[in-house]
Amino acid sequence: MSIDSAKNASVLSHISELAHRLTVALVVFGVEFFFFFFFTIRRVDFGSIVVYYPFPSFFNSVSTQVFHLMVDHFVYHKFTLINIGSFDTLISTLYVAALLAGVFSVPVWAYEIGAFVSPALTRREKRLARALIIPSTLLFVAGAFFAYWVVLPVLFSVIHTLTVSLGVEPTMSVRSFITIVVAYMVALGLSFELPVFMVVLSYVGVVSYETWMAGWRWAILGCFFIALLISPGATGGLMETVIGLTLSSLYLVGLLFVRLIVKKRNHRA
């Protein structure tokens, strides 16, 4: 076999493995999506024993129940949700099911991606990849909850106040509502992955601890710029400050872990 043929075979092998890894993650995502969209959780009592089991229920599925929780949490007594497009309500529950499936499938995505790049890693790097699965999942969930409990309530309150002050009827399309909620939860969930991103880049030698440390002022400036972009405004700078400080704290946490990991690796070396 020629060198070119061997290289092509190697490339095809890597592509095939990547396709397999992505297929596994997508299948898990699809199964979870199907469950959240078409099933609900029922409870049955056997004396002192309580059993929960899935039950088919399209009109009262888990995604529908979560959608009602979102409405009660964000727009109750504020906006009247209206269905502008014929399929907006269906699309909204699809978005919620996709969000739930995405959150619960994060460990699988992290594992499959780690398994794909694992052959190119050293033994210590493999241990690091396995160790980051749980922190990356928890950070994403923390970011989503930060959006849900801190950012979005203020955002919808500001929108409602502005709408009423202009003498406009406070209505909102159901699709716009769920799009805002999902977009903010996903965006902040990914933003909270900053410490993991920093640790990975430093551990593989792409960015040194000294580089992160030298650029901390620019990083914090960037965090507050992002906060300015995604914050609802009209809060006297309060929400911008909260988001900016939160993202800056994540950068400093990442900086701390980079220092600990790099020093530990250098000590072993």
PDB file of C-alpha atoms in Angstrom:
ATOM      1  CA  MET A   1       0.000   0.000   0.000  1.00  0.00           C
ATOM      2  CA  SER A   2       1.356   3.429  -0.968  1.00  0.00           C
ATOM      3  CA  ILE A   3       1.841   6.259   1.503  1.00  0.00           C
ATOM      4  CA  ASP A   4      -1.020   8.245  -0.057  1.00  0.00           C
ATOM      5  CA  SER A   5      -3.343   5.243   0.145  1.00  0.00           C
ATOM      6  CA  ALA A   6      -2.427   4.723   3.797  1.00  0.00           C
ATOM      7  CA  LYS A   7      -3.110   8.388   4.572  1.00  0.00           C
ATOM      8  CA  ASN A   8      -6.472   8.237   2.786  1.00  0.00           C
ATOM      9  CA  ALA A   9      -7.401   5.078   4.674  1.00  0.00           C
ATOM     10  CA  SER A  10      -6.432   6.722   7.956  1.00  0.00           C
ATOM     11  CA  VAL A  11      -8.507   9.812   7.166  1.00  0.00           C
ATOM     12  CA  LEU A  12     -11.496   7.680   6.202  1.00  0.00           C
ATOM     13  CA  SER A  13     -11.084   5.680   9.397  1.00  0.00           C
ATOM     14  CA  HIS A  14     -11.136   8.862  11.494  1.00  0.00           C
ATOM     15  CA  ILE A  15     -14.168  10.183   9.616  1.00  0.00           C
ATOM     16  CA  SER A  16     -15.963   6.872  10.123  1.00  0.00           C
ATOM     17  CA  GLU A  17     -15.214   6.892  13.855  1.00  0.00           C
ATOM     18  CA  LEU A  18     -16.335  10.517  14.159  1.00  0.00           C
ATOM     19  CA  ALA A  19     -19.581   9.679  12.357  1.00  0.00           C
ATOM     20  CA  HIS A  20     -20.102   6.747  14.729  1.00  0.00           C
ATOM     21  CA  ARG A  21     -19.474   8.906  17.816  1.00  0.00           C
ATOM     22  CA  LEU A  22     -21.831  11.626  16.595  1.00  0.00           C
ATOM     23  CA  THR A  23     -24.465   9.032  15.717  1.00  0.00           C
ATOM     24  CA  VAL A  24     -24.383   7.608  19.237  1.00  0.00           C
ATOM     25  CA  ALA A  25     -24.755  11.084  20.765  1.00  0.00           C
ATOM     26  CA  LEU A  26     -27.549  12.001  18.339  1.00  0.00           C
ATOM     27  CA  VAL A  27     -29.404   8.757  19.082  1.00  0.00           C
ATOM     28  CA  VAL A  28     -29.274   9.491  22.826  1.00  0.00           C
ATOM     29  CA  PHE A  29     -30.421  13.044  22.138  1.00  0.00           C
ATOM     30  CA  GLY A  30     -33.235  11.725  19.920  1.00  0.00           C
ATOM     31  CA  VAL A  31     -34.448   9.202  22.510  1.00  0.00           C
ATOM     32  CA  GLU A  32     -34.495  11.873  25.212  1.00  0.00           C
ATOM     33  CA  PHE A  33     -36.218  14.317  22.872  1.00  0.00           C
ATOM     34  CA  PHE A  34     -38.877  11.706  22.014  1.00  0.00           C
ATOM     35  CA  PHE A  35     -39.456  11.026  25.712  1.00  0.00           C
ATOM     36  CA  PHE A  36     -39.764  14.693  26.712  1.00  0.00           C
ATOM     37  CA  PHE A  37     -42.045  15.472  23.773  1.00  0.00           C
ATOM     38  CA  PHE A  38     -44.406  12.483  23.913  1.00  0.00           C
ATOM     39  CA  PHE A  39     -44.339  11.241  27.510  1.00  0.00           C
ATOM     40  CA  THR A  40     -45.256  12.417  30.965  1.00  0.00           C
ATOM     41  CA  ILE A  41     -44.293  11.070  34.393  1.00  0.00           C
ATOM     42  CA  ARG A  42     -47.053   9.448  36.404  1.00  0.00           C
ATOM     43  CA  ARG A  43     -47.056   8.421  40.024  1.00  0.00           C
ATOM     44  CA  VAL A  44     -48.605   5.391  41.644  1.00  0.00           C
ATOM     45  CA  ASP A  45     -48.674   4.640  45.356  1.00  0.00           C
ATOM     46  CA  PHE A  46     -48.329   1.103  46.725  1.00  0.00           C
ATOM     47  CA  GLY A  47     -48.823   1.820  50.386  1.00  0.00           C
ATOM     48  CA  SER A  48     -45.585   3.367  51.597  1.00  0.00           C
ATOM     49  CA  ILE A  49     -43.865   2.753  48.239  1.00  0.00           C
ATOM     50  CA  VAL A  50     -44.127   5.407  45.528  1.00  0.00           C
ATOM     51  CA  VAL A  51     -43.331   4.465  41.928  1.00  0.00           C
ATOM     52  CA  TYR A  52     -42.885   6.921  39.057  1.00  0.00           C
ATOM     53  CA  TYR A  53     -43.237   5.662  35.498  1.00  0.00           C
ATOM     54  CA  PRO A  54     -43.382   7.174  31.988  1.00  0.00           C
ATOM     55  CA  PHE A  55     -46.760   7.316  30.287  1.00  0.00           C
ATOM     56  CA  PRO A  56     -47.611   8.447  26.714  1.00  0.00           C
ATOM     57  CA  SER A  57     -49.270  11.875  26.804  1.00  0.00           C
ATOM     58  CA  PHE A  58     -48.829  14.256  23.878  1.00  0.00           C
ATOM     59  CA  PHE A  59     -50.966  17.059  25.347  1.00  0.00           C
ATOM     60  CA  ASN A  60     -49.482  16.825  28.849  1.00  0.00           C
ATOM     61  CA  SER A  61     -45.944  15.753  28.085  1.00  0.00           C
ATOM     62  CA  VAL A  62     -42.883  16.750  30.079  1.00  0.00           C
ATOM     63  CA  SER A  63     -42.074  19.501  27.557  1.00  0.00           C
ATOM     64  CA  THR A  64     -45.623  20.863  27.870  1.00  0.00           C
ATOM     65  CA  GLN A  65     -45.403  20.888  31.657  1.00  0.00           C
ATOM     66  CA  VAL A  66     -42.030  22.650  31.557  1.00  0.00           C
ATOM     67  CA  PHE A  67     -43.473  25.188  29.119  1.00  0.00           C
ATOM     68  CA  HIS A  68     -46.264  25.955  31.614  1.00  0.00           C
ATOM     69  CA  LEU A  69     -43.659  26.377  34.358  1.00  0.00           C
ATOM     70  CA  MET A  70     -41.780  28.852  32.167  1.00  0.00           C
ATOM     71  CA  VAL A  71     -44.934  30.828  31.467  1.00  0.00           C
ATOM     72  CA  ASP A  72     -45.824  30.974  35.169  1.00  0.00           C
ATOM     73  CA  HIS A  73     -42.270  31.963  36.050  1.00  0.00           C
ATOM     74  CA  PHE A  74     -41.708  34.675  33.454  1.00  0.00           C
ATOM     75  CA  VAL A  75     -44.915  36.120  32.013  1.00  0.00           C
ATOM     76  CA  TYR A  76     -47.714  35.370  34.494  1.00  0.00           C
ATOM     77  CA  HIS A  77     -49.699  38.593  35.075  1.00  0.00           C
ATOM     78  CA  LYS A  78     -47.321  40.386  32.668  1.00  0.00           C
ATOM     79  CA  PHE A  79     -47.924  39.331  29.084  1.00  0.00           C
ATOM     80  CA  THR A  80     -50.722  37.623  27.219  1.00  0.00           C
ATOM     81  CA  LEU A  81     -49.164  34.970  25.031  1.00  0.00           C
ATOM     82  CA  ILE A  82     -50.741  34.761  21.575  1.00  0.00           C
ATOM     83  CA  ASN A  83     -50.441  32.163  18.843  1.00  0.00           C
ATOM     84  CA  ILE A  84     -49.559  34.052  15.655  1.00  0.00           C
ATOM     85  CA  GLY A  85     -48.467  31.174  13.448  1.00  0.00           C
ATOM     86  CA  SER A  86     -50.571  28.048  13.081  1.00  0.00           C
ATOM     87  CA  PHE A  87     -47.809  25.801  14.407  1.00  0.00           C
ATOM     88  CA  ASP A  88     -46.182  28.166  16.916  1.00  0.00           C
ATOM     89  CA  THR A  89     -47.424  26.236  19.943  1.00  0.00           C
ATOM     90  CA  LEU A  90     -46.160  22.961  18.467  1.00  0.00           C
ATOM     91  CA  ILE A  91     -42.783  24.518  17.652  1.00  0.00           C
ATOM     92  CA  SER A  92     -42.573  25.963  21.165  1.00  0.00           C
ATOM     93  CA  THR A  93     -42.962  22.554  22.798  1.00  0.00           C
ATOM     94  CA  LEU A  94     -40.427  21.181  20.310  1.00  0.00           C
ATOM     95  CA  TYR A  95     -37.959  23.853  21.440  1.00  0.00           C
ATOM     96  CA  VAL A  96     -38.520  22.940  25.090  1.00  0.00           C
ATOM     97  CA  ALA A  97     -38.083  19.221  24.390  1.00  0.00           C
ATOM     98  CA  ALA A  98     -34.875  19.965  22.469  1.00  0.00           C
ATOM     99  CA  LEU A  99     -33.579  22.124  25.330  1.00  0.00           C
ATOM    100  CA  LEU A 100     -34.251  19.389  27.893  1.00  0.00           C
ATOM    101  CA  ALA A 101     -32.730  16.707  25.676  1.00  0.00           C
ATOM    102  CA  GLY A 102     -29.699  18.910  25.069  1.00  0.00           C
ATOM    103  CA  VAL A 103     -29.114  19.492  28.768  1.00  0.00           C
ATOM    104  CA  PHE A 104     -29.518  15.839  29.744  1.00  0.00           C
ATOM    105  CA  SER A 105     -27.354  14.597  26.860  1.00  0.00           C
ATOM    106  CA  VAL A 106     -24.381  16.865  27.640  1.00  0.00           C
ATOM    107  CA  PRO A 107     -22.483  14.031  29.430  1.00  0.00           C
ATOM    108  CA  VAL A 108     -22.906  11.788  26.391  1.00  0.00           C
ATOM    109  CA  TRP A 109     -21.667  14.470  23.984  1.00  0.00           C
ATOM    110  CA  ALA A 110     -18.695  15.166  26.250  1.00  0.00           C
ATOM    111  CA  TYR A 111     -17.854  11.466  26.524  1.00  0.00           C
ATOM    112  CA  GLU A 112     -18.114  10.764  22.779  1.00  0.00           C
ATOM    113  CA  ILE A 113     -16.014  13.790  21.832  1.00  0.00           C
ATOM    114  CA  GLY A 114     -13.454  12.825  24.475  1.00  0.00           C
ATOM    115  CA  ALA A 115     -13.388   9.236  23.184  1.00  0.00           C
ATOM    116  CA  PHE A 116     -12.817  10.454  19.628  1.00  0.00           C
ATOM    117  CA  VAL A 117      -9.797  12.595  20.498  1.00  0.00           C
ATOM    118  CA  SER A 118      -8.546  10.096  23.085  1.00  0.00           C
ATOM    119  CA  PRO A 119      -6.109   8.215  20.786  1.00  0.00           C
ATOM    120  CA  ALA A 120      -4.202  11.455  20.192  1.00  0.00           C
ATOM    121  CA  LEU A 121      -3.898  12.163  23.914  1.00  0.00           C
ATOM    122  CA  THR A 122      -1.405  11.023  26.490  1.00  0.00           C
ATOM    123  CA  ARG A 123      -2.481   8.979  29.498  1.00  0.00           C
ATOM    124  CA  ARG A 124      -2.625  12.094  31.691  1.00  0.00           C
ATOM    125  CA  GLU A 125      -4.636  14.003  29.086  1.00  0.00           C
ATOM    126  CA  LYS A 126      -7.113  11.133  28.913  1.00  0.00           C
ATOM    127  CA  ARG A 127      -7.557  11.282  32.669  1.00  0.00           C
ATOM    128  CA  LEU A 128      -8.166  15.007  32.420  1.00  0.00           C
ATOM    129  CA  ALA A 129     -10.771  14.518  29.675  1.00  0.00           C
ATOM    130  CA  ARG A 130     -12.648  11.983  31.796  1.00  0.00           C
ATOM    131  CA  ALA A 131     -12.402  14.228  34.843  1.00  0.00           C
ATOM    132  CA  LEU A 132     -13.927  17.171  32.942  1.00  0.00           C
ATOM    133  CA  ILE A 133     -17.131  15.391  31.919  1.00  0.00           C
ATOM    134  CA  ILE A 134     -18.966  16.050  35.186  1.00  0.00           C
ATOM    135  CA  PRO A 135     -17.681  19.646  35.685  1.00  0.00           C
ATOM    136  CA  SER A 136     -18.592  20.599  32.116  1.00  0.00           C
ATOM    137  CA  THR A 137     -22.097  19.207  32.615  1.00  0.00           C
ATOM    138  CA  LEU A 138     -22.574  20.992  35.941  1.00  0.00           C
ATOM    139  CA  LEU A 139     -21.266  24.286  34.538  1.00  0.00           C
ATOM    140  CA  PHE A 140     -23.647  24.156  31.583  1.00  0.00           C
ATOM    141  CA  VAL A 141     -26.587  23.431  33.877  1.00  0.00           C
ATOM    142  CA  ALA A 142     -25.468  26.224  36.228  1.00  0.00           C
ATOM    143  CA  GLY A 143     -25.352  28.675  33.324  1.00  0.00           C
ATOM    144  CA  ALA A 144     -28.816  27.644  32.167  1.00  0.00           C
ATOM    145  CA  PHE A 145     -30.202  28.078  35.681  1.00  0.00           C
ATOM    146  CA  PHE A 146     -28.465  31.444  36.013  1.00  0.00           C
ATOM    147  CA  ALA A 147     -30.294  32.574  32.885  1.00  0.00           C
ATOM    148  CA  TYR A 148     -33.574  31.108  34.152  1.00  0.00           C
ATOM    149  CA  TRP A 149     -33.527  32.560  37.668  1.00  0.00           C
ATOM    150  CA  VAL A 150     -31.522  35.776  37.294  1.00  0.00           C
ATOM    151  CA  VAL A 151     -31.344  37.153  33.765  1.00  0.00           C
ATOM    152  CA  LEU A 152     -34.648  36.220  32.125  1.00  0.00           C
ATOM    153  CA  PRO A 153     -37.006  37.407  34.916  1.00  0.00           C
ATOM    154  CA  VAL A 154     -35.369  40.843  34.770  1.00  0.00           C
ATOM    155  CA  LEU A 155     -35.450  40.813  30.971  1.00  0.00           C
ATOM    156  CA  PHE A 156     -39.190  40.109  30.771  1.00  0.00           C
ATOM    157  CA  SER A 157     -39.928  42.630  33.519  1.00  0.00           C
ATOM    158  CA  VAL A 158     -38.055  45.336  31.608  1.00  0.00           C
ATOM    159  CA  ILE A 159     -39.843  44.441  28.360  1.00  0.00           C
ATOM    160  CA  HIS A 160     -43.198  44.544  30.152  1.00  0.00           C
ATOM    161  CA  THR A 161     -42.483  47.913  31.795  1.00  0.00           C
ATOM    162  CA  LEU A 162     -41.371  49.422  28.498  1.00  0.00           C
ATOM    163  CA  THR A 163     -44.426  48.042  26.693  1.00  0.00           C
ATOM    164  CA  VAL A 164     -46.862  49.438  29.254  1.00  0.00           C
ATOM    165  CA  SER A 165     -45.071  52.814  29.367  1.00  0.00           C
ATOM    166  CA  LEU A 166     -45.594  53.154  25.612  1.00  0.00           C
ATOM    167  CA  GLY A 167     -49.299  52.450  25.969  1.00  0.00           C
ATOM    168  CA  VAL A 168     -49.046  49.181  24.056  1.00  0.00           C
ATOM    169  CA  GLU A 169     -51.039  46.096  24.963  1.00  0.00           C
ATOM    170  CA  PRO A 170     -48.595  43.698  26.669  1.00  0.00           C
ATOM    171  CA  THR A 171     -48.822  40.701  24.374  1.00  0.00           C
ATOM    172  CA  MET A 172     -46.105  38.404  23.092  1.00  0.00           C
ATOM    173  CA  SER A 173     -46.103  35.641  20.527  1.00  0.00           C
ATOM    174  CA  VAL A 174     -45.605  32.229  22.052  1.00  0.00           C
ATOM    175  CA  ARG A 175     -42.799  31.473  19.618  1.00  0.00           C
ATOM    176  CA  SER A 176     -40.904  34.683  20.446  1.00  0.00           C
ATOM    177  CA  PHE A 177     -41.239  33.910  24.143  1.00  0.00           C
ATOM    178  CA  ILE A 178     -39.818  30.418  23.972  1.00  0.00           C
ATOM    179  CA  THR A 179     -37.085  31.480  21.519  1.00  0.00           C
ATOM    180  CA  ILE A 180     -35.837  34.115  23.978  1.00  0.00           C
ATOM    181  CA  VAL A 181     -35.879  31.654  26.887  1.00  0.00           C
ATOM    182  CA  VAL A 182     -34.069  28.857  25.046  1.00  0.00           C
ATOM    183  CA  ALA A 183     -31.518  31.202  23.432  1.00  0.00           C
ATOM    184  CA  TYR A 184     -30.525  32.795  26.733  1.00  0.00           C
ATOM    185  CA  MET A 185     -30.333  29.498  28.592  1.00  0.00           C
ATOM    186  CA  VAL A 186     -28.162  27.890  25.916  1.00  0.00           C
ATOM    187  CA  ALA A 187     -25.946  30.981  25.500  1.00  0.00           C
ATOM    188  CA  LEU A 188     -25.253  31.345  29.207  1.00  0.00           C
ATOM    189  CA  GLY A 189     -24.879  27.588  29.607  1.00  0.00           C
ATOM    190  CA  LEU A 190     -22.096  27.653  27.009  1.00  0.00           C
ATOM    191  CA  SER A 191     -20.593  30.809  28.556  1.00  0.00           C
ATOM    192  CA  PHE A 192     -20.239  29.000  31.870  1.00  0.00           C
ATOM    193  CA  GLU A 193     -17.961  26.464  30.147  1.00  0.00           C
ATOM    194  CA  LEU A 194     -15.186  29.099  30.152  1.00  0.00           C
ATOM    195  CA  PRO A 195     -13.110  27.449  32.947  1.00  0.00           C
ATOM    196  CA  VAL A 196     -13.213  24.081  31.148  1.00  0.00           C
ATOM    197  CA  PHE A 197     -12.200  25.765  27.894  1.00  0.00           C
ATOM    198  CA  MET A 198      -9.251  27.465  29.604  1.00  0.00           C
ATOM    199  CA  VAL A 199      -8.064  24.289  31.334  1.00  0.00           C
ATOM    200  CA  VAL A 200      -8.165  22.259  28.117  1.00  0.00           C
ATOM    201  CA  LEU A 201      -6.240  24.860  26.088  1.00  0.00           C
ATOM    202  CA  SER A 202      -3.575  25.175  28.769  1.00  0.00           C
ATOM    203  CA  TYR A 203      -3.221  21.451  29.405  1.00  0.00           C
ATOM    204  CA  VAL A 204      -2.560  20.683  25.729  1.00  0.00           C
ATOM    205  CA  GLY A 205      -0.095  23.557  25.558  1.00  0.00           C
ATOM    206  CA  VAL A 206      -2.008  25.933  23.281  1.00  0.00           C
ATOM    207  CA  VAL A 207      -2.262  28.778  25.823  1.00  0.00           C
ATOM    208  CA  SER A 208       0.059  29.105  28.790  1.00  0.00           C
ATOM    209  CA  TYR A 209      -0.893  30.167  32.287  1.00  0.00           C
ATOM    210  CA  GLU A 210       1.251  33.266  31.841  1.00  0.00           C
ATOM    211  CA  THR A 211      -0.785  34.269  28.770  1.00  0.00           C
ATOM    212  CA  TRP A 212      -4.078  33.907  30.641  1.00  0.00           C
ATOM    213  CA  MET A 213      -2.625  35.861  33.545  1.00  0.00           C
ATOM    214  CA  ALA A 214      -1.211  38.647  31.375  1.00  0.00           C
ATOM    215  CA  GLY A 215      -4.538  39.137  29.616  1.00  0.00           C
ATOM    216  CA  TRP A 216      -6.825  39.093  32.653  1.00  0.00           C
ATOM    217  CA  ARG A 217      -7.712  42.788  32.277  1.00  0.00           C
ATOM    218  CA  TRP A 218      -8.785  42.292  28.672  1.00  0.00           C
ATOM    219  CA  ALA A 219     -10.683  39.151  29.641  1.00  0.00           C
ATOM    220  CA  ILE A 220     -12.668  40.954  32.337  1.00  0.00           C
ATOM    221  CA  LEU A 221     -13.319  43.813  29.917  1.00  0.00           C
ATOM    222  CA  GLY A 222     -14.619  41.243  27.443  1.00  0.00           C
ATOM    223  CA  CYS A 223     -16.839  39.683  30.123  1.00  0.00           C
ATOM    224  CA  PHE A 224     -18.457  43.026  30.865  1.00  0.00           C
ATOM    225  CA  PHE A 225     -18.830  43.738  27.145  1.00  0.00           C
ATOM    226  CA  ILE A 226     -20.677  40.430  26.735  1.00  0.00           C
ATOM    227  CA  ALA A 227     -22.785  41.335  29.768  1.00  0.00           C
ATOM    228  CA  LEU A 228     -23.650  44.641  28.120  1.00  0.00           C
ATOM    229  CA  LEU A 229     -24.726  42.855  24.955  1.00  0.00           C
ATOM    230  CA  ILE A 230     -26.956  40.227  26.564  1.00  0.00           C
ATOM    231  CA  SER A 231     -28.336  42.146  29.543  1.00  0.00           C
ATOM    232  CA  PRO A 232     -31.840  43.630  29.292  1.00  0.00           C
ATOM    233  CA  GLY A 233     -30.669  47.152  30.139  1.00  0.00           C
ATOM    234  CA  ALA A 234     -32.849  49.718  31.918  1.00  0.00           C
ATOM    235  CA  THR A 235     -31.687  48.354  35.292  1.00  0.00           C
ATOM    236  CA  GLY A 236     -29.270  51.141  36.095  1.00  0.00           C
ATOM    237  CA  GLY A 237     -26.308  48.908  35.316  1.00  0.00           C
ATOM    238  CA  LEU A 238     -27.282  46.361  37.992  1.00  0.00           C
ATOM    239  CA  MET A 239     -27.895  43.420  35.662  1.00  0.00           C
ATOM    240  CA  GLU A 240     -24.855  44.247  33.541  1.00  0.00           C
ATOM    241  CA  THR A 241     -22.742  44.254  36.694  1.00  0.00           C
ATOM    242  CA  VAL A 242     -24.158  40.937  37.937  1.00  0.00           C
ATOM    243  CA  ILE A 243     -23.544  39.186  34.613  1.00  0.00           C
ATOM    244  CA  GLY A 244     -20.134  40.795  34.175  1.00  0.00           C
ATOM    245  CA  LEU A 245     -18.977  39.836  37.656  1.00  0.00           C
ATOM    246  CA  THR A 246     -20.286  36.291  37.193  1.00  0.00           C
ATOM    247  CA  LEU A 247     -18.420  35.782  33.917  1.00  0.00           C
ATOM    248  CA  SER A 248     -15.297  37.436  35.358  1.00  0.00           C
ATOM    249  CA  SER A 249     -15.465  35.099  38.360  1.00  0.00           C
ATOM    250  CA  LEU A 250     -15.595  32.136  35.989  1.00  0.00           C
ATOM    251  CA  TYR A 251     -12.475  33.441  34.255  1.00  0.00           C
ATOM    252  CA  LEU A 252     -10.654  33.759  37.582  1.00  0.00           C
ATOM    253  CA  VAL A 253     -11.779  30.255  38.590  1.00  0.00           C
ATOM    254  CA  GLY A 254     -10.454  28.955  35.284  1.00  0.00           C
ATOM    255  CA  LEU A 255      -7.190  30.827  35.898  1.00  0.00           C
ATOM    256  CA  LEU A 256      -6.867  29.201  39.317  1.00  0.00           C
ATOM    257  CA  PHE A 257      -7.438  25.702  37.962  1.00  0.00           C
ATOM    258  CA  VAL A 258      -5.039  26.300  35.086  1.00  0.00           C
ATOM    259  CA  ARG A 259      -2.347  27.257  37.585  1.00  0.00           C
ATOM    260  CA  LEU A 260      -3.007  24.217  39.774  1.00  0.00           C
ATOM    261  CA  ILE A 261      -3.057  21.788  36.848  1.00  0.00           C
ATOM    262  CA  VAL A 262       0.007  23.231  35.117  1.00  0.00           C
ATOM    263  CA  LYS A 263       2.019  23.307  38.361  1.00  0.00           C
ATOM    264  CA  LYS A 264       1.005  19.714  39.103  1.00  0.00           C
ATOM    265  CA  ARG A 265       1.993  18.606  35.610  1.00  0.00           C
ATOM    266  CA  ASN A 266       5.328  20.413  35.783  1.00  0.00           C
ATOM    267  CA  HIS A 267       6.007  18.887  39.195  1.00  0.00           C
ATOM    268  CA  ARG A 268       5.414  15.392  37.812  1.00  0.00           C
ATOM    269  CA  ALA A 269       7.593  16.149  34.818  1.00  0.00           C
TER     270      ALA A 269
END
